[in-house]
mmCIF file with all atom_site columns, C-alpha atoms in Angstrom:
data_model
loop_
_atom_site.group_PDB
_atom_site.id
_atom_site.type_symbol
_atom_site.label_atom_id
_atom_site.label_alt_id
_atom_site.label_comp_id
_atom_site.label_asym_id
_atom_site.label_entity_id
_atom_site.label_seq_id
_atom_site.pdbx_PDB_ins_code
_atom_site.Cartn_x
_atom_site.Cartn_y
_atom_site.Cartn_z
_atom_site.occupancy
_atom_site.B_iso_or_equiv
_atom_site.pdbx_formal_charge
_atom_site.auth_seq_id
_atom_site.auth_comp_id
_atom_site.auth_asym_id
_atom_site.auth_atom_id
_atom_site.pdbx_PDB_model_num
ATOM 1   C CA . MET A 1 1   ? -32.562 -8.368  23.536  1.00 52.00 ? 51  MET A CA 1
ATOM 2   C CA . GLY A 1 2   ? -30.009 -11.406 23.680  1.00 55.00 ? 52  GLY A CA 1
ATOM 3   C CA . LYS A 1 3   ? -26.468 -11.075 23.630  1.00 58.00 ? 53  LYS A CA 1
ATOM 4   C CA . GLY A 1 4   ? -24.136 -12.478 21.599  1.00 58.00 ? 54  GLY A CA 1
ATOM 5   C CA . PRO A 1 5   ? -20.319 -12.086 22.160  1.00 71.00 ? 55  PRO A CA 1
ATOM 6   C CA . GLY A 1 6   ? -19.025 -8.726  22.266  1.00 75.00 ? 56  GLY A CA 1
ATOM 7   C CA . PHE A 1 7   ? -21.966 -7.192  20.909  1.00 76.00 ? 57  PHE A CA 1
ATOM 8   C CA . SER A 1 8   ? -26.426 -7.129  20.936  1.00 79.00 ? 58  SER A CA 1
ATOM 9   C CA . LEU A 1 9   ? -28.794 -7.917  18.338  1.00 78.00 ? 59  LEU A CA 1
ATOM 10  C CA . ASP A 1 10  ? -30.306 -4.501  18.518  1.00 77.00 ? 60  ASP A CA 1
ATOM 11  C CA . GLU A 1 11  ? -27.123 -2.721  18.078  1.00 83.00 ? 61  GLU A CA 1
ATOM 12  C CA . CYS A 1 12  ? -26.790 -4.223  14.582  1.00 87.00 ? 62  CYS A CA 1
ATOM 13  C CA . LEU A 1 13  ? -28.214 -4.106  11.863  1.00 90.00 ? 63  LEU A CA 1
ATOM 14  C CA . VAL A 1 14  ? -29.308 -7.417  9.765   1.00 90.00 ? 64  VAL A CA 1
ATOM 15  C CA . CYS A 1 15  ? -29.199 -7.128  5.542   1.00 93.00 ? 65  CYS A CA 1
ATOM 16  C CA . VAL A 1 16  ? -31.731 -10.069 4.040   1.00 91.00 ? 66  VAL A CA 1
ATOM 17  C CA . GLU A 1 17  ? -33.123 -11.266 0.912   1.00 91.00 ? 67  GLU A CA 1
ATOM 18  C CA . ALA A 1 18  ? -37.339 -10.340 0.007   1.00 89.00 ? 68  ALA A CA 1
ATOM 19  C CA . THR A 1 19  ? -37.623 -13.665 -0.268  1.00 85.00 ? 69  THR A CA 1
ATOM 20  C CA . GLY A 1 20  ? -41.789 -13.478 0.565   1.00 81.00 ? 70  GLY A CA 1
ATOM 21  C CA . LEU A 1 21  ? -44.107 -15.389 2.206   1.00 78.00 ? 71  LEU A CA 1
ATOM 22  C CA . TYR A 1 22  ? -40.486 -17.520 3.356   1.00 82.00 ? 72  TYR A CA 1
ATOM 23  C CA . ALA A 1 23  ? -39.496 -14.597 5.312   1.00 84.00 ? 73  ALA A CA 1
ATOM 24  C CA . HIS A 1 24  ? -42.089 -14.867 7.344   1.00 85.00 ? 74  HIS A CA 1
ATOM 25  C CA . PRO A 1 25  ? -41.133 -17.095 10.107  1.00 89.00 ? 75  PRO A CA 1
ATOM 26  C CA . LEU A 1 26  ? -37.412 -14.580 10.248  1.00 89.00 ? 76  LEU A CA 1
ATOM 27  C CA . LEU A 1 27  ? -40.290 -10.967 9.508   1.00 89.00 ? 77  LEU A CA 1
ATOM 28  C CA . THR A 1 28  ? -41.940 -12.556 12.925  1.00 88.00 ? 78  THR A CA 1
ATOM 29  C CA . PHE A 1 29  ? -39.066 -12.718 15.067  1.00 90.00 ? 79  PHE A CA 1
ATOM 30  C CA . ALA A 1 30  ? -37.650 -9.183  14.237  1.00 89.00 ? 80  ALA A CA 1
ATOM 31  C CA . ALA A 1 31  ? -40.178 -7.550  14.904  1.00 88.00 ? 81  ALA A CA 1
ATOM 32  C CA . GLN A 1 32  ? -40.821 -9.434  19.068  1.00 90.00 ? 82  GLN A CA 1
ATOM 33  C CA . HIS A 1 33  ? -36.855 -9.336  19.023  1.00 88.00 ? 83  HIS A CA 1
ATOM 34  C CA . GLY A 1 34  ? -36.280 -5.403  17.797  1.00 87.00 ? 84  GLY A CA 1
ATOM 35  C CA . VAL A 1 35  ? -33.545 -6.281  15.394  1.00 90.00 ? 85  VAL A CA 1
ATOM 36  C CA . ASN A 1 36  ? -32.473 -3.909  12.787  1.00 92.00 ? 86  ASN A CA 1
ATOM 37  C CA . LEU A 1 37  ? -34.185 -5.365  9.831   1.00 92.00 ? 87  LEU A CA 1
ATOM 38  C CA . TRP A 1 38  ? -33.591 -4.217  6.604   1.00 94.00 ? 88  TRP A CA 1
ATOM 39  C CA . LEU A 1 39  ? -35.081 -6.444  3.567   1.00 92.00 ? 89  LEU A CA 1
ATOM 40  C CA . GLU A 1 40  ? -33.611 -6.266  0.906   1.00 92.00 ? 90  GLU A CA 1
ATOM 41  C CA . SER A 1 41  ? -34.920 -6.755  -3.377  1.00 91.00 ? 91  SER A CA 1
ATOM 42  C CA . ALA A 1 42  ? -32.538 -10.146 -5.156  1.00 87.00 ? 92  ALA A CA 1
ATOM 43  C CA . VAL A 1 43  ? -32.920 -7.495  -8.280  1.00 88.00 ? 93  VAL A CA 1
ATOM 44  C CA . ARG A 1 44  ? -31.007 -4.668  -6.480  1.00 90.00 ? 94  ARG A CA 1
ATOM 45  C CA . ILE A 1 45  ? -28.345 -6.613  -4.994  1.00 88.00 ? 95  ILE A CA 1
ATOM 46  C CA . LYS A 1 46  ? -27.598 -8.476  -8.449  1.00 84.00 ? 96  LYS A CA 1
ATOM 47  C CA . LYS A 1 47  ? -27.518 -5.267  -10.207 1.00 83.00 ? 97  LYS A CA 1
ATOM 48  C CA . SER A 1 48  ? -25.163 -3.792  -7.953  1.00 82.00 ? 98  SER A CA 1
ATOM 49  C CA . ILE A 1 49  ? -22.501 -6.422  -7.614  1.00 73.00 ? 99  ILE A CA 1
ATOM 50  C CA . GLY A 1 50  ? -22.854 -7.186  -11.496 1.00 72.00 ? 100 GLY A CA 1
ATOM 51  C CA . LEU A 1 51  ? -22.377 -10.713 -13.205 1.00 66.00 ? 101 LEU A CA 1
ATOM 52  C CA . GLN A 1 52  ? -20.858 -13.227 -10.587 1.00 69.00 ? 102 GLN A CA 1
ATOM 53  C CA . ARG A 1 53  ? -20.468 -16.562 -10.800 1.00 69.00 ? 103 ARG A CA 1
ATOM 54  C CA . GLY A 1 54  ? -21.388 -19.702 -8.771  1.00 65.00 ? 104 GLY A CA 1
ATOM 55  C CA . LYS A 1 55  ? -24.659 -19.549 -7.241  1.00 73.00 ? 105 LYS A CA 1
ATOM 56  C CA . ASN A 1 56  ? -25.413 -21.433 -3.073  1.00 82.00 ? 106 ASN A CA 1
ATOM 57  C CA . ASP A 1 57  ? -26.582 -20.371 0.199   1.00 83.00 ? 107 ASP A CA 1
ATOM 58  C CA . LYS A 1 58  ? -22.280 -19.196 1.087   1.00 87.00 ? 108 LYS A CA 1
ATOM 59  C CA . ALA A 1 59  ? -21.681 -17.279 -1.724  1.00 85.00 ? 109 ALA A CA 1
ATOM 60  C CA . ASP A 1 60  ? -25.416 -16.142 -2.222  1.00 86.00 ? 110 ASP A CA 1
ATOM 61  C CA . ALA A 1 61  ? -24.754 -14.938 2.138   1.00 89.00 ? 111 ALA A CA 1
ATOM 62  C CA . LEU A 1 62  ? -21.198 -13.618 1.243   1.00 90.00 ? 112 LEU A CA 1
ATOM 63  C CA . ARG A 1 63  ? -23.118 -11.705 -1.637  1.00 90.00 ? 113 ARG A CA 1
ATOM 64  C CA . ILE A 1 64  ? -25.413 -9.800  0.888   1.00 91.00 ? 114 ILE A CA 1
ATOM 65  C CA . ALA A 1 65  ? -23.851 -8.855  2.865   1.00 92.00 ? 115 ALA A CA 1
ATOM 66  C CA . VAL A 1 66  ? -20.703 -7.087  0.452   1.00 92.00 ? 116 VAL A CA 1
ATOM 67  C CA . TYR A 1 67  ? -23.884 -4.686  -0.460  1.00 93.00 ? 117 TYR A CA 1
ATOM 68  C CA . ALA A 1 68  ? -24.495 -4.601  2.717   1.00 94.00 ? 118 ALA A CA 1
ATOM 69  C CA . ALA A 1 69  ? -21.317 -2.788  4.152   1.00 93.00 ? 119 ALA A CA 1
ATOM 70  C CA . LYS A 1 70  ? -21.018 -1.143  0.442   1.00 93.00 ? 120 LYS A CA 1
ATOM 71  C CA . ASN A 1 71  ? -25.073 0.094   0.496   1.00 93.00 ? 121 ASN A CA 1
ATOM 72  C CA . GLN A 1 72  ? -25.247 0.316   5.013   1.00 90.00 ? 122 GLN A CA 1
ATOM 73  C CA . GLU A 1 73  ? -25.929 4.286   4.559   1.00 92.00 ? 123 GLU A CA 1
ATOM 74  C CA . ASN A 1 74  ? -28.491 3.433   2.605   1.00 91.00 ? 124 ASN A CA 1
ATOM 75  C CA . ALA A 1 75  ? -30.906 0.652   4.522   1.00 93.00 ? 125 ALA A CA 1
ATOM 76  C CA . ARG A 1 76  ? -34.330 1.127   4.833   1.00 92.00 ? 126 ARG A CA 1
ATOM 77  C CA . LEU A 1 77  ? -35.896 -0.579  8.316   1.00 92.00 ? 127 LEU A CA 1
ATOM 78  C CA . TRP A 1 78  ? -38.653 -2.550  7.855   1.00 90.00 ? 128 TRP A CA 1
ATOM 79  C CA . LYS A 1 79  ? -41.126 -2.118  9.769   1.00 90.00 ? 129 LYS A CA 1
ATOM 80  C CA . PRO A 1 80  ? -44.723 -4.859  9.985   1.00 86.00 ? 130 PRO A CA 1
ATOM 81  C CA . ALA A 1 81  ? -47.402 -4.014  7.940   1.00 85.00 ? 131 ALA A CA 1
ATOM 82  C CA . SER A 1 82  ? -50.800 -3.223  10.241  1.00 90.00 ? 132 SER A CA 1
ATOM 83  C CA . ALA A 1 83  ? -52.174 -6.428  11.762  1.00 89.00 ? 133 ALA A CA 1
ATOM 84  C CA . THR A 1 84  ? -55.588 -4.360  8.780   1.00 95.00 ? 134 THR A CA 1
ATOM 85  C CA . LEU A 1 85  ? -53.231 -3.840  6.528   1.00 93.00 ? 135 LEU A CA 1
ATOM 86  C CA . THR A 1 86  ? -51.084 -8.028  6.295   1.00 85.00 ? 136 THR A CA 1
ATOM 87  C CA . ALA A 1 87  ? -55.366 -9.435  6.310   1.00 92.00 ? 137 ALA A CA 1
ATOM 88  C CA . VAL A 1 88  ? -56.005 -7.138  3.044   1.00 95.00 ? 138 VAL A CA 1
ATOM 89  C CA . LYS A 1 89  ? -52.959 -8.426  1.171   1.00 90.00 ? 139 LYS A CA 1
ATOM 90  C CA . ASN A 1 90  ? -52.896 -12.108 3.059   1.00 90.00 ? 140 ASN A CA 1
ATOM 91  C CA . LEU A 1 91  ? -57.402 -12.487 1.008   1.00 95.00 ? 141 LEU A CA 1
ATOM 92  C CA . ALA A 1 92  ? -56.094 -10.586 -2.178  1.00 95.00 ? 142 ALA A CA 1
ATOM 93  C CA . SER A 1 93  ? -53.735 -13.090 -2.001  1.00 93.00 ? 143 SER A CA 1
ATOM 94  C CA . LEU A 1 94  ? -56.071 -16.117 -1.740  1.00 95.00 ? 144 LEU A CA 1
ATOM 95  C CA . ARG A 1 95  ? -58.553 -14.690 -3.965  1.00 97.00 ? 145 ARG A CA 1
ATOM 96  C CA . ASP A 1 96  ? -55.976 -14.784 -6.313  1.00 96.00 ? 146 ASP A CA 1
ATOM 97  C CA . ARG A 1 97  ? -54.685 -18.154 -6.325  1.00 95.00 ? 147 ARG A CA 1
ATOM 98  C CA . LEU A 1 98  ? -58.417 -18.643 -6.052  1.00 96.00 ? 148 LEU A CA 1
ATOM 99  C CA . ILE A 1 99  ? -59.278 -17.478 -9.445  1.00 95.00 ? 149 ILE A CA 1
ATOM 100 C CA . LYS A 1 100 ? -56.189 -19.384 -10.930 1.00 94.00 ? 150 LYS A CA 1
ATOM 101 C CA . SER A 1 101 ? -57.441 -22.657 -9.874  1.00 93.00 ? 151 SER A CA 1
ATOM 102 C CA . LYS A 1 102 ? -60.741 -21.983 -10.542 1.00 92.00 ? 152 LYS A CA 1
ATOM 103 C CA . ASN A 1 103 ? -59.291 -21.155 -14.744 1.00 90.00 ? 153 ASN A CA 1
ATOM 104 C CA . GLN A 1 104 ? -57.326 -24.458 -14.682 1.00 88.00 ? 154 GLN A CA 1
ATOM 105 C CA . LEU A 1 105 ? -59.902 -26.317 -13.488 1.00 89.00 ? 155 LEU A CA 1
ATOM 106 C CA . THR A 1 106 ? -63.521 -24.947 -16.360 1.00 87.00 ? 156 THR A CA 1
ATOM 107 C CA . VAL A 1 107 ? -60.832 -24.234 -19.077 1.00 79.00 ? 157 VAL A CA 1
ATOM 108 C CA . PRO A 1 108 ? -61.601 -27.134 -21.471 1.00 77.00 ? 158 PRO A CA 1
ATOM 109 C CA . VAL A 1 109 ? -59.508 -30.247 -22.443 1.00 72.00 ? 159 VAL A CA 1
ATOM 110 C CA . GLU A 1 110 ? -57.957 -29.667 -26.116 1.00 74.00 ? 160 GLU A CA 1
ATOM 111 C CA . ILE A 1 111 ? -58.359 -33.247 -27.892 1.00 71.00 ? 161 ILE A CA 1
ATOM 112 C CA . GLN A 1 112 ? -56.336 -32.936 -30.843 1.00 71.00 ? 162 GLN A CA 1
ATOM 113 C CA . PRO A 1 113 ? -56.902 -35.025 -34.741 1.00 76.00 ? 163 PRO A CA 1
ATOM 114 C CA . ASP A 1 114 ? -55.110 -38.228 -33.096 1.00 76.00 ? 164 ASP A CA 1
ATOM 115 C CA . GLY A 1 115 ? -56.649 -38.250 -29.794 1.00 68.00 ? 165 GLY A CA 1
ATOM 116 C CA . ARG A 1 116 ? -54.558 -36.871 -27.654 1.00 71.00 ? 166 ARG A CA 1
ATOM 117 C CA . HIS A 1 117 ? -54.790 -34.272 -25.210 1.00 64.00 ? 167 HIS A CA 1
ATOM 118 C CA . ALA A 1 118 ? -53.508 -30.901 -25.977 1.00 63.00 ? 168 ALA A CA 1
ATOM 119 C CA . HIS A 1 119 ? -50.231 -31.572 -23.069 1.00 60.00 ? 169 HIS A CA 1
ATOM 120 C CA . GLY A 1 120 ? -49.495 -34.923 -24.374 1.00 55.00 ? 170 GLY A CA 1
ATOM 121 C CA . GLY A 1 121 ? -51.301 -37.024 -22.592 1.00 54.00 ? 171 GLY A CA 1
ATOM 122 C CA . HIS A 1 122 ? -53.434 -39.789 -24.375 1.00 53.00 ? 172 HIS A CA 1
ATOM 123 C CA . ALA A 1 123 ? -57.534 -39.323 -23.987 1.00 51.00 ? 173 ALA A CA 1
ATOM 124 C CA . GLY A 1 124 ? -58.772 -42.070 -21.680 1.00 52.00 ? 174 GLY A CA 1
ATOM 125 C CA . GLN A 1 125 ? -55.322 -42.564 -20.290 1.00 50.00 ? 175 GLN A CA 1
ATOM 126 C CA . GLY A 1 126 ? -55.064 -44.322 -17.272 1.00 47.00 ? 176 GLY A CA 1
ATOM 127 C CA . HIS A 1 127 ? -58.063 -46.840 -17.910 1.00 46.00 ? 177 HIS A CA 1
ATOM 128 C CA . GLU A 1 128 ? -55.647 -49.495 -18.691 1.00 47.00 ? 178 GLU A CA 1
ATOM 129 C CA . ILE A 1 129 ? -55.569 -51.004 -15.286 1.00 45.00 ? 179 ILE A CA 1
ATOM 130 C CA . HIS A 1 130 ? -58.953 -50.616 -15.482 1.00 46.00 ? 180 HIS A CA 1
ATOM 131 C CA . ASP A 1 131 ? -60.144 -52.492 -19.007 1.00 49.00 ? 181 ASP A CA 1
ATOM 132 C CA . SER A 1 132 ? -57.596 -54.939 -17.985 1.00 49.00 ? 182 SER A CA 1
ATOM 133 C CA . LEU A 1 133 ? -59.185 -56.163 -14.302 1.00 51.00 ? 183 LEU A CA 1
ATOM 134 C CA . PRO A 1 134 ? -61.500 -58.627 -14.560 1.00 54.00 ? 184 PRO A CA 1
ATOM 135 C CA . GLY A 1 135 ? -64.791 -57.417 -15.022 1.00 55.00 ? 185 GLY A CA 1
ATOM 136 C CA . SER A 1 136 ? -64.345 -54.688 -16.834 1.00 50.00 ? 186 SER A CA 1
#
């Protein structure tokens, strides 16, 4: 394991906020390099600190560090899921996205009495350019 100035990563506890798919590269790195990774819920971090002003990456990093320092005795190290469990989760997620897409594509567009779509657009909208072309 690589060493930094006065420490090595395998001696550190790294606390990160769970961010779903966005955390995947970090989780992969941690698994490959033996990093002690503590993946914590954003809600749990926010509830432990109370009402805070300011929202940016620097402030969030400080809040996570304060949370980790105060709660390190409760840390639960992240371990990668088995390849089978990961595959099942990915397939279930894909299924959910496909069902949502199918539902969006099969729901009929409602036309209001004034000729407008339910979402505010006008029925036939977009045909103005085609209708103004020569030969239309």
